mmCIF file with all atom_site columns, C-alpha atoms in Angstrom:
data_model
loop_
_atom_site.group_PDB
_atom_site.id
_atom_site.type_symbol
_atom_site.label_atom_id
_atom_site.label_alt_id
_atom_site.label_comp_id
_atom_site.label_asym_id
_atom_site.label_entity_id
_atom_site.label_seq_id
_atom_site.pdbx_PDB_ins_code
_atom_site.Cartn_x
_atom_site.Cartn_y
_atom_site.Cartn_z
_atom_site.occupancy
_atom_site.B_iso_or_equiv
_atom_site.pdbx_formal_charge
_atom_site.auth_seq_id
_atom_site.auth_comp_id
_atom_site.auth_asym_id
_atom_site.auth_atom_id
_atom_site.pdbx_PDB_model_num
ATOM 1   C CA . UNK A 1 1   ? -60.471 -6.091  -76.765 1.00 54.00 ? 130 UNK A CA 1
ATOM 2   C CA . UNK A 1 2   ? -56.923 -6.613  -76.295 1.00 55.00 ? 131 UNK A CA 1
ATOM 3   C CA . UNK A 1 3   ? -55.237 -5.206  -73.238 1.00 58.00 ? 132 UNK A CA 1
ATOM 4   C CA . UNK A 1 4   ? -52.034 -3.388  -73.604 1.00 58.00 ? 133 UNK A CA 1
ATOM 5   C CA . UNK A 1 5   ? -49.219 -4.672  -71.483 1.00 62.00 ? 134 UNK A CA 1
ATOM 6   C CA . UNK A 1 6   ? -46.375 -2.602  -70.197 1.00 58.00 ? 135 UNK A CA 1
ATOM 7   C CA . UNK A 1 7   ? -43.050 -3.416  -71.691 1.00 58.00 ? 136 UNK A CA 1
ATOM 8   C CA . UNK A 1 8   ? -40.810 -5.441  -69.373 1.00 58.00 ? 137 UNK A CA 1
ATOM 9   C CA . UNK A 1 9   ? -38.299 -3.441  -67.377 1.00 56.00 ? 138 UNK A CA 1
ATOM 10  C CA . UNK A 1 10  ? -34.727 -3.696  -68.318 1.00 55.00 ? 139 UNK A CA 1
ATOM 11  C CA . UNK A 1 11  ? -32.948 -6.189  -66.117 1.00 57.00 ? 140 UNK A CA 1
ATOM 12  C CA . UNK A 1 12  ? -29.550 -4.590  -66.533 1.00 54.00 ? 141 UNK A CA 1
ATOM 13  C CA . UNK A 1 13  ? -30.650 -1.283  -65.030 1.00 56.00 ? 142 UNK A CA 1
ATOM 14  C CA . UNK A 1 14  ? -32.542 -2.932  -62.142 1.00 55.00 ? 143 UNK A CA 1
ATOM 15  C CA . UNK A 1 15  ? -29.539 -5.065  -61.235 1.00 58.00 ? 144 UNK A CA 1
ATOM 16  C CA . UNK A 1 16  ? -27.353 -1.994  -61.104 1.00 55.00 ? 145 UNK A CA 1
ATOM 17  C CA . UNK A 1 17  ? -29.877 -0.210  -58.884 1.00 55.00 ? 146 UNK A CA 1
ATOM 18  C CA . UNK A 1 18  ? -30.167 -3.181  -56.511 1.00 60.00 ? 147 UNK A CA 1
ATOM 19  C CA . UNK A 1 19  ? -26.427 -3.551  -56.110 1.00 64.00 ? 148 UNK A CA 1
ATOM 20  C CA . UNK A 1 20  ? -25.109 -1.728  -53.090 1.00 70.00 ? 149 UNK A CA 1
ATOM 21  C CA . UNK A 1 21  ? -21.820 -0.107  -53.301 1.00 71.00 ? 150 UNK A CA 1
ATOM 22  C CA . UNK A 1 22  ? -19.682 -0.191  -50.183 1.00 74.00 ? 151 UNK A CA 1
ATOM 23  C CA . UNK A 1 23  ? -19.485 3.065   -48.315 1.00 75.00 ? 152 UNK A CA 1
ATOM 24  C CA . UNK A 1 24  ? -16.236 4.841   -48.803 1.00 78.00 ? 153 UNK A CA 1
ATOM 25  C CA . UNK A 1 25  ? -13.830 4.235   -45.951 1.00 82.00 ? 154 UNK A CA 1
ATOM 26  C CA . UNK A 1 26  ? -13.004 7.217   -43.816 1.00 80.00 ? 155 UNK A CA 1
ATOM 27  C CA . UNK A 1 27  ? -9.542  8.525   -44.128 1.00 76.00 ? 156 UNK A CA 1
ATOM 28  C CA . UNK A 1 28  ? -7.264  7.146   -41.420 1.00 77.00 ? 157 UNK A CA 1
ATOM 29  C CA . UNK A 1 29  ? -6.716  9.522   -38.541 1.00 76.00 ? 158 UNK A CA 1
ATOM 30  C CA . UNK A 1 30  ? -3.245  10.675  -37.938 1.00 72.00 ? 159 UNK A CA 1
ATOM 31  C CA . UNK A 1 31  ? -1.572  8.987   -34.994 1.00 70.00 ? 160 UNK A CA 1
ATOM 32  C CA . UNK A 1 32  ? -2.224  10.881  -31.763 1.00 71.00 ? 161 UNK A CA 1
ATOM 33  C CA . UNK A 1 33  ? 0.754   12.232  -30.043 1.00 74.00 ? 162 UNK A CA 1
ATOM 34  C CA . UNK A 1 34  ? 0.985   11.863  -26.282 1.00 74.00 ? 163 UNK A CA 1
ATOM 35  C CA . UNK A 1 35  ? -0.185  14.986  -24.566 1.00 79.00 ? 164 UNK A CA 1
ATOM 36  C CA . UNK A 1 36  ? 1.058   15.892  -21.104 1.00 83.00 ? 165 UNK A CA 1
ATOM 37  C CA . UNK A 1 37  ? -1.999  18.042  -20.335 1.00 87.00 ? 166 UNK A CA 1
ATOM 38  C CA . UNK A 1 38  ? -4.392  15.146  -19.553 1.00 82.00 ? 167 UNK A CA 1
ATOM 39  C CA . UNK A 1 39  ? -2.249  13.685  -16.741 1.00 87.00 ? 168 UNK A CA 1
ATOM 40  C CA . UNK A 1 40  ? -1.668  17.188  -15.409 1.00 92.00 ? 169 UNK A CA 1
ATOM 41  C CA . UNK A 1 41  ? -5.420  17.617  -14.948 1.00 92.00 ? 170 UNK A CA 1
ATOM 42  C CA . UNK A 1 42  ? -5.504  14.401  -12.907 1.00 94.00 ? 171 UNK A CA 1
ATOM 43  C CA . UNK A 1 43  ? -2.493  15.290  -10.777 1.00 95.00 ? 172 UNK A CA 1
ATOM 44  C CA . UNK A 1 44  ? -4.208  17.449  -8.098  1.00 96.00 ? 173 UNK A CA 1
ATOM 45  C CA . UNK A 1 45  ? -6.960  14.871  -7.481  1.00 96.00 ? 174 UNK A CA 1
ATOM 46  C CA . UNK A 1 46  ? -4.418  12.055  -7.384  1.00 96.00 ? 175 UNK A CA 1
ATOM 47  C CA . UNK A 1 47  ? -2.236  13.911  -4.884  1.00 97.00 ? 176 UNK A CA 1
ATOM 48  C CA . UNK A 1 48  ? -5.212  14.700  -2.631  1.00 97.00 ? 177 UNK A CA 1
ATOM 49  C CA . UNK A 1 49  ? -6.474  11.109  -2.819  1.00 98.00 ? 178 UNK A CA 1
ATOM 50  C CA . UNK A 1 50  ? -3.054  9.756   -1.970  1.00 98.00 ? 179 UNK A CA 1
ATOM 51  C CA . UNK A 1 51  ? -2.541  12.238  0.864   1.00 98.00 ? 180 UNK A CA 1
ATOM 52  C CA . UNK A 1 52  ? -5.938  11.888  2.549   1.00 98.00 ? 181 UNK A CA 1
ATOM 53  C CA . UNK A 1 53  ? -6.972  8.307   1.688   1.00 97.00 ? 182 UNK A CA 1
ATOM 54  C CA . UNK A 1 54  ? -4.044  6.101   0.705   1.00 98.00 ? 183 UNK A CA 1
ATOM 55  C CA . UNK A 1 55  ? -1.407  7.375   3.151   1.00 98.00 ? 184 UNK A CA 1
ATOM 56  C CA . UNK A 1 56  ? -3.684  7.073   6.249   1.00 97.00 ? 185 UNK A CA 1
ATOM 57  C CA . UNK A 1 57  ? -4.754  3.618   5.109   1.00 97.00 ? 186 UNK A CA 1
ATOM 58  C CA . UNK A 1 58  ? -1.148  2.465   4.774   1.00 97.00 ? 187 UNK A CA 1
ATOM 59  C CA . UNK A 1 59  ? -0.312  4.054   8.138   1.00 93.00 ? 188 UNK A CA 1
ATOM 60  C CA . UNK A 1 60  ? -3.205  2.284   9.892   1.00 94.00 ? 189 UNK A CA 1
ATOM 61  C CA . UNK A 1 61  ? -2.139  -1.089  8.507   1.00 94.00 ? 190 UNK A CA 1
ATOM 62  C CA . UNK A 1 62  ? 1.442   -0.348  9.593   1.00 92.00 ? 191 UNK A CA 1
ATOM 63  C CA . UNK A 1 63  ? 0.366   0.560   13.128  1.00 90.00 ? 192 UNK A CA 1
ATOM 64  C CA . UNK A 1 64  ? -1.942  -2.465  13.366  1.00 92.00 ? 193 UNK A CA 1
ATOM 65  C CA . UNK A 1 65  ? 0.905   -4.935  12.915  1.00 93.00 ? 194 UNK A CA 1
ATOM 66  C CA . UNK A 1 66  ? 3.430   -3.158  15.173  1.00 92.00 ? 195 UNK A CA 1
ATOM 67  C CA . UNK A 1 67  ? 3.633   -2.811  18.952  1.00 92.00 ? 196 UNK A CA 1
ATOM 68  C CA . UNK A 1 68  ? 4.220   0.857   19.669  1.00 85.00 ? 197 UNK A CA 1
ATOM 69  C CA . UNK A 1 69  ? 3.915   3.209   22.602  1.00 82.00 ? 198 UNK A CA 1
ATOM 70  C CA . UNK A 1 70  ? 3.074   6.056   20.265  1.00 79.00 ? 199 UNK A CA 1
ATOM 71  C CA . UNK A 1 71  ? 6.486   7.643   20.523  1.00 84.00 ? 200 UNK A CA 1
ATOM 72  C CA . UNK A 1 72  ? 8.478   5.110   18.529  1.00 82.00 ? 201 UNK A CA 1
ATOM 73  C CA . UNK A 1 73  ? 7.945   2.926   15.489  1.00 77.00 ? 202 UNK A CA 1
ATOM 74  C CA . UNK A 1 74  ? 7.700   -0.182  17.648  1.00 83.00 ? 203 UNK A CA 1
ATOM 75  C CA . UNK A 1 75  ? 8.468   -3.758  16.781  1.00 91.00 ? 204 UNK A CA 1
ATOM 76  C CA . UNK A 1 76  ? 6.650   -5.965  14.320  1.00 93.00 ? 205 UNK A CA 1
ATOM 77  C CA . UNK A 1 77  ? 4.140   -8.243  16.084  1.00 93.00 ? 206 UNK A CA 1
ATOM 78  C CA . UNK A 1 78  ? 2.010   -9.423  13.178  1.00 92.00 ? 207 UNK A CA 1
ATOM 79  C CA . UNK A 1 79  ? -1.572  -10.286 14.096  1.00 94.00 ? 208 UNK A CA 1
ATOM 80  C CA . UNK A 1 80  ? -0.997  -10.332 17.881  1.00 95.00 ? 209 UNK A CA 1
ATOM 81  C CA . UNK A 1 81  ? -2.766  -6.970  18.251  1.00 93.00 ? 210 UNK A CA 1
ATOM 82  C CA . UNK A 1 82  ? -5.890  -8.441  16.647  1.00 94.00 ? 211 UNK A CA 1
ATOM 83  C CA . UNK A 1 83  ? -5.679  -11.503 18.897  1.00 95.00 ? 212 UNK A CA 1
ATOM 84  C CA . UNK A 1 84  ? -5.496  -9.192  21.921  1.00 94.00 ? 213 UNK A CA 1
ATOM 85  C CA . UNK A 1 85  ? -8.644  -7.427  20.684  1.00 93.00 ? 214 UNK A CA 1
ATOM 86  C CA . UNK A 1 86  ? -10.513 -10.709 20.391  1.00 93.00 ? 215 UNK A CA 1
ATOM 87  C CA . UNK A 1 87  ? -9.521  -11.628 23.956  1.00 95.00 ? 216 UNK A CA 1
ATOM 88  C CA . UNK A 1 88  ? -10.573 -8.253  25.419  1.00 95.00 ? 217 UNK A CA 1
ATOM 89  C CA . UNK A 1 89  ? -14.087 -8.231  26.926  1.00 94.00 ? 218 UNK A CA 1
ATOM 90  C CA . UNK A 1 90  ? -14.211 -4.422  26.897  1.00 94.00 ? 219 UNK A CA 1
ATOM 91  C CA . UNK A 1 91  ? -13.733 -4.510  23.106  1.00 95.00 ? 220 UNK A CA 1
ATOM 92  C CA . UNK A 1 92  ? -16.713 -6.863  22.752  1.00 94.00 ? 221 UNK A CA 1
ATOM 93  C CA . UNK A 1 93  ? -18.796 -4.607  24.995  1.00 90.00 ? 222 UNK A CA 1
ATOM 94  C CA . UNK A 1 94  ? -17.811 -1.559  22.922  1.00 90.00 ? 223 UNK A CA 1
ATOM 95  C CA . UNK A 1 95  ? -18.518 -3.397  19.680  1.00 93.00 ? 224 UNK A CA 1
ATOM 96  C CA . UNK A 1 96  ? -22.024 -4.304  20.857  1.00 92.00 ? 225 UNK A CA 1
ATOM 97  C CA . UNK A 1 97  ? -22.638 -0.663  21.832  1.00 86.00 ? 226 UNK A CA 1
ATOM 98  C CA . UNK A 1 98  ? -21.397 0.537   18.445  1.00 91.00 ? 227 UNK A CA 1
ATOM 99  C CA . UNK A 1 99  ? -23.696 -1.868  16.602  1.00 93.00 ? 228 UNK A CA 1
ATOM 100 C CA . UNK A 1 100 ? -26.638 -0.784  18.772  1.00 88.00 ? 229 UNK A CA 1
ATOM 101 C CA . UNK A 1 101 ? -25.818 2.878   18.150  1.00 87.00 ? 230 UNK A CA 1
ATOM 102 C CA . UNK A 1 102 ? -25.524 2.475   14.379  1.00 92.00 ? 231 UNK A CA 1
ATOM 103 C CA . UNK A 1 103 ? -28.693 0.391   14.164  1.00 94.00 ? 232 UNK A CA 1
ATOM 104 C CA . UNK A 1 104 ? -30.657 2.939   16.174  1.00 89.00 ? 233 UNK A CA 1
ATOM 105 C CA . UNK A 1 105 ? -29.160 5.863   14.251  1.00 88.00 ? 234 UNK A CA 1
ATOM 106 C CA . UNK A 1 106 ? -30.349 4.320   10.991  1.00 93.00 ? 235 UNK A CA 1
ATOM 107 C CA . UNK A 1 107 ? -33.752 2.998   12.034  1.00 95.00 ? 236 UNK A CA 1
ATOM 108 C CA . UNK A 1 108 ? -35.145 5.353   14.703  1.00 91.00 ? 237 UNK A CA 1
ATOM 109 C CA . UNK A 1 109 ? -35.063 8.596   12.668  1.00 88.00 ? 238 UNK A CA 1
ATOM 110 C CA . UNK A 1 110 ? -36.441 6.790   9.638   1.00 92.00 ? 239 UNK A CA 1
ATOM 111 C CA . UNK A 1 111 ? -39.313 5.236   11.595  1.00 95.00 ? 240 UNK A CA 1
ATOM 112 C CA . UNK A 1 112 ? -40.096 8.488   13.424  1.00 91.00 ? 241 UNK A CA 1
ATOM 113 C CA . UNK A 1 113 ? -39.974 10.509  10.213  1.00 87.00 ? 242 UNK A CA 1
ATOM 114 C CA . UNK A 1 114 ? -42.236 8.095   8.379   1.00 91.00 ? 243 UNK A CA 1
ATOM 115 C CA . UNK A 1 115 ? -44.660 7.934   11.300  1.00 91.00 ? 244 UNK A CA 1
ATOM 116 C CA . UNK A 1 116 ? -44.854 11.722  11.608  1.00 88.00 ? 245 UNK A CA 1
ATOM 117 C CA . UNK A 1 117 ? -45.262 12.111  7.855   1.00 86.00 ? 246 UNK A CA 1
ATOM 118 C CA . UNK A 1 118 ? -48.168 9.661   7.829   1.00 89.00 ? 247 UNK A CA 1
ATOM 119 C CA . UNK A 1 119 ? -49.700 11.331  10.871  1.00 88.00 ? 248 UNK A CA 1
ATOM 120 C CA . UNK A 1 120 ? -49.431 14.834  9.415   1.00 88.00 ? 249 UNK A CA 1
ATOM 121 C CA . UNK A 1 121 ? -50.487 13.851  5.914   1.00 86.00 ? 250 UNK A CA 1
ATOM 122 C CA . UNK A 1 122 ? -54.179 14.603  6.447   1.00 84.00 ? 251 UNK A CA 1
ATOM 123 C CA . UNK A 1 123 ? -54.219 17.055  9.327   1.00 85.00 ? 252 UNK A CA 1
ATOM 124 C CA . UNK A 1 124 ? -55.047 20.720  9.422   1.00 87.00 ? 253 UNK A CA 1
ATOM 125 C CA . UNK A 1 125 ? -52.160 23.016  10.179  1.00 86.00 ? 254 UNK A CA 1
ATOM 126 C CA . UNK A 1 126 ? -49.817 20.670  8.409   1.00 87.00 ? 255 UNK A CA 1
ATOM 127 C CA . UNK A 1 127 ? -47.580 23.514  7.224   1.00 86.00 ? 256 UNK A CA 1
ATOM 128 C CA . UNK A 1 128 ? -47.076 24.919  10.722  1.00 88.00 ? 257 UNK A CA 1
ATOM 129 C CA . UNK A 1 129 ? -46.422 21.454  12.168  1.00 87.00 ? 258 UNK A CA 1
ATOM 130 C CA . UNK A 1 130 ? -43.895 20.669  9.446   1.00 84.00 ? 259 UNK A CA 1
ATOM 131 C CA . UNK A 1 131 ? -42.136 23.990  10.085  1.00 87.00 ? 260 UNK A CA 1
ATOM 132 C CA . UNK A 1 132 ? -41.862 23.204  13.809  1.00 87.00 ? 261 UNK A CA 1
ATOM 133 C CA . UNK A 1 133 ? -40.584 19.697  13.097  1.00 84.00 ? 262 UNK A CA 1
ATOM 134 C CA . UNK A 1 134 ? -38.102 20.838  10.458  1.00 84.00 ? 263 UNK A CA 1
ATOM 135 C CA . UNK A 1 135 ? -36.662 23.733  12.474  1.00 85.00 ? 264 UNK A CA 1
ATOM 136 C CA . UNK A 1 136 ? -34.059 21.611  14.340  1.00 81.00 ? 265 UNK A CA 1
ATOM 137 C CA . UNK A 1 137 ? -32.630 20.488  11.003  1.00 83.00 ? 266 UNK A CA 1
ATOM 138 C CA . UNK A 1 138 ? -31.702 24.107  10.311  1.00 88.00 ? 267 UNK A CA 1
ATOM 139 C CA . UNK A 1 139 ? -29.575 24.358  13.448  1.00 88.00 ? 268 UNK A CA 1
ATOM 140 C CA . UNK A 1 140 ? -25.900 23.427  13.286  1.00 91.00 ? 269 UNK A CA 1
ATOM 141 C CA . UNK A 1 141 ? -24.917 20.236  15.068  1.00 88.00 ? 270 UNK A CA 1
ATOM 142 C CA . UNK A 1 142 ? -22.812 22.189  17.581  1.00 91.00 ? 271 UNK A CA 1
ATOM 143 C CA . UNK A 1 143 ? -25.843 24.222  18.661  1.00 92.00 ? 272 UNK A CA 1
ATOM 144 C CA . UNK A 1 144 ? -27.918 21.068  19.124  1.00 87.00 ? 273 UNK A CA 1
ATOM 145 C CA . UNK A 1 145 ? -25.082 19.494  21.135  1.00 87.00 ? 274 UNK A CA 1
ATOM 146 C CA . UNK A 1 146 ? -24.835 22.583  23.342  1.00 90.00 ? 275 UNK A CA 1
ATOM 147 C CA . UNK A 1 147 ? -28.584 22.472  24.006  1.00 90.00 ? 276 UNK A CA 1
ATOM 148 C CA . UNK A 1 148 ? -28.403 18.811  25.043  1.00 87.00 ? 277 UNK A CA 1
ATOM 149 C CA . UNK A 1 149 ? -25.447 19.567  27.319  1.00 85.00 ? 278 UNK A CA 1
ATOM 150 C CA . UNK A 1 150 ? -27.655 22.128  29.044  1.00 88.00 ? 279 UNK A CA 1
ATOM 151 C CA . UNK A 1 151 ? -30.475 19.599  29.347  1.00 88.00 ? 280 UNK A CA 1
ATOM 152 C CA . UNK A 1 152 ? -28.246 16.878  30.861  1.00 86.00 ? 281 UNK A CA 1
ATOM 153 C CA . UNK A 1 153 ? -26.045 19.132  33.035  1.00 86.00 ? 282 UNK A CA 1
ATOM 154 C CA . UNK A 1 154 ? -25.794 17.505  36.475  1.00 82.00 ? 283 UNK A CA 1
ATOM 155 C CA . UNK A 1 155 ? -25.474 20.896  38.207  1.00 81.00 ? 284 UNK A CA 1
ATOM 156 C CA . UNK A 1 156 ? -28.366 22.901  36.802  1.00 82.00 ? 285 UNK A CA 1
ATOM 157 C CA . UNK A 1 157 ? -29.743 21.175  33.737  1.00 86.00 ? 286 UNK A CA 1
ATOM 158 C CA . UNK A 1 158 ? -33.365 20.925  32.763  1.00 87.00 ? 287 UNK A CA 1
ATOM 159 C CA . UNK A 1 159 ? -33.439 17.279  33.865  1.00 84.00 ? 288 UNK A CA 1
ATOM 160 C CA . UNK A 1 160 ? -32.216 18.221  37.366  1.00 83.00 ? 289 UNK A CA 1
ATOM 161 C CA . UNK A 1 161 ? -34.735 21.060  37.575  1.00 86.00 ? 290 UNK A CA 1
ATOM 162 C CA . UNK A 1 162 ? -37.578 18.759  36.558  1.00 86.00 ? 291 UNK A CA 1
ATOM 163 C CA . UNK A 1 163 ? -36.616 16.161  39.175  1.00 82.00 ? 292 UNK A CA 1
ATOM 164 C CA . UNK A 1 164 ? -36.349 18.886  41.837  1.00 84.00 ? 293 UNK A CA 1
ATOM 165 C CA . UNK A 1 165 ? -39.827 20.199  40.975  1.00 86.00 ? 294 UNK A CA 1
ATOM 166 C CA . UNK A 1 166 ? -41.239 16.696  41.268  1.00 85.00 ? 295 UNK A CA 1
ATOM 167 C CA . UNK A 1 167 ? -39.630 16.314  44.714  1.00 81.00 ? 296 UNK A CA 1
ATOM 168 C CA . UNK A 1 168 ? -37.092 13.717  43.599  1.00 76.00 ? 297 UNK A CA 1
ATOM 169 C CA . UNK A 1 169 ? -34.040 15.971  43.528  1.00 67.00 ? 298 UNK A CA 1
ATOM 170 C CA . UNK A 1 170 ? -31.881 13.455  45.401  1.00 68.00 ? 299 UNK A CA 1
ATOM 171 C CA . UNK A 1 171 ? -32.667 10.747  42.843  1.00 70.00 ? 300 UNK A CA 1
ATOM 172 C CA . UNK A 1 172 ? -31.442 12.654  39.794  1.00 73.00 ? 301 UNK A CA 1
ATOM 173 C CA . UNK A 1 173 ? -29.362 10.275  37.680  1.00 75.00 ? 302 UNK A CA 1
ATOM 174 C CA . UNK A 1 174 ? -26.187 11.446  36.018  1.00 80.00 ? 303 UNK A CA 1
ATOM 175 C CA . UNK A 1 175 ? -27.463 10.520  32.572  1.00 78.00 ? 304 UNK A CA 1
ATOM 176 C CA . UNK A 1 176 ? -24.160 10.960  30.742  1.00 79.00 ? 305 UNK A CA 1
ATOM 177 C CA . UNK A 1 177 ? -21.894 9.804   33.594  1.00 81.00 ? 306 UNK A CA 1
ATOM 178 C CA . UNK A 1 178 ? -23.612 6.491   34.340  1.00 82.00 ? 307 UNK A CA 1
ATOM 179 C CA . UNK A 1 179 ? -22.413 3.761   31.945  1.00 80.00 ? 308 UNK A CA 1
ATOM 180 C CA . UNK A 1 180 ? -25.827 2.081   32.075  1.00 81.00 ? 309 UNK A CA 1
ATOM 181 C CA . UNK A 1 181 ? -27.703 5.274   31.121  1.00 81.00 ? 310 UNK A CA 1
ATOM 182 C CA . UNK A 1 182 ? -25.300 7.054   28.765  1.00 80.00 ? 311 UNK A CA 1
ATOM 183 C CA . UNK A 1 183 ? -26.183 5.125   25.605  1.00 75.00 ? 312 UNK A CA 1
ATOM 184 C CA . UNK A 1 184 ? -29.908 5.371   26.302  1.00 78.00 ? 313 UNK A CA 1
ATOM 185 C CA . UNK A 1 185 ? -29.594 9.106   27.023  1.00 80.00 ? 314 UNK A CA 1
ATOM 186 C CA . UNK A 1 186 ? -27.897 9.665   23.672  1.00 76.00 ? 315 UNK A CA 1
ATOM 187 C CA . UNK A 1 187 ? -30.712 7.948   21.775  1.00 70.00 ? 316 UNK A CA 1
#
């Protein structure tokens, strides 16, 4: 038996189907006119940024390179003010205290928070303990500062009362007045 074969497809029509025609180009947009509204939206933010960031920055640089008493513009001294800072031992002492303070302020709360979280993770009464621990975060910073002033008050603070009860009333340190204890008392 002879098998019937399909007639060959027309090559002209297949070539036309395989050819891709370029997509029509979009019509050119009309040239945009400059609009004043966009810069007007940026104006308030620019003014505030200049007033509260750029102007103080320029003023600080100006004051840093001038010798002034605070009442006049002063005379230009260049980098002599910075040289005086490098020669001042009190500046170095203050810089060390600032670095200690910033290091402790970043690491101590993080370590304490992580430690308490791990400790409370599997305990009963976790909700009540978390509420007690989180309560100080709800207080404004001024209230917390006022409470600590009452604790450290040299006249009648809680620290003085505790020392008096223990019979060491004469040995009460002035925690915020003693330069050797002030930084430790603030931690």
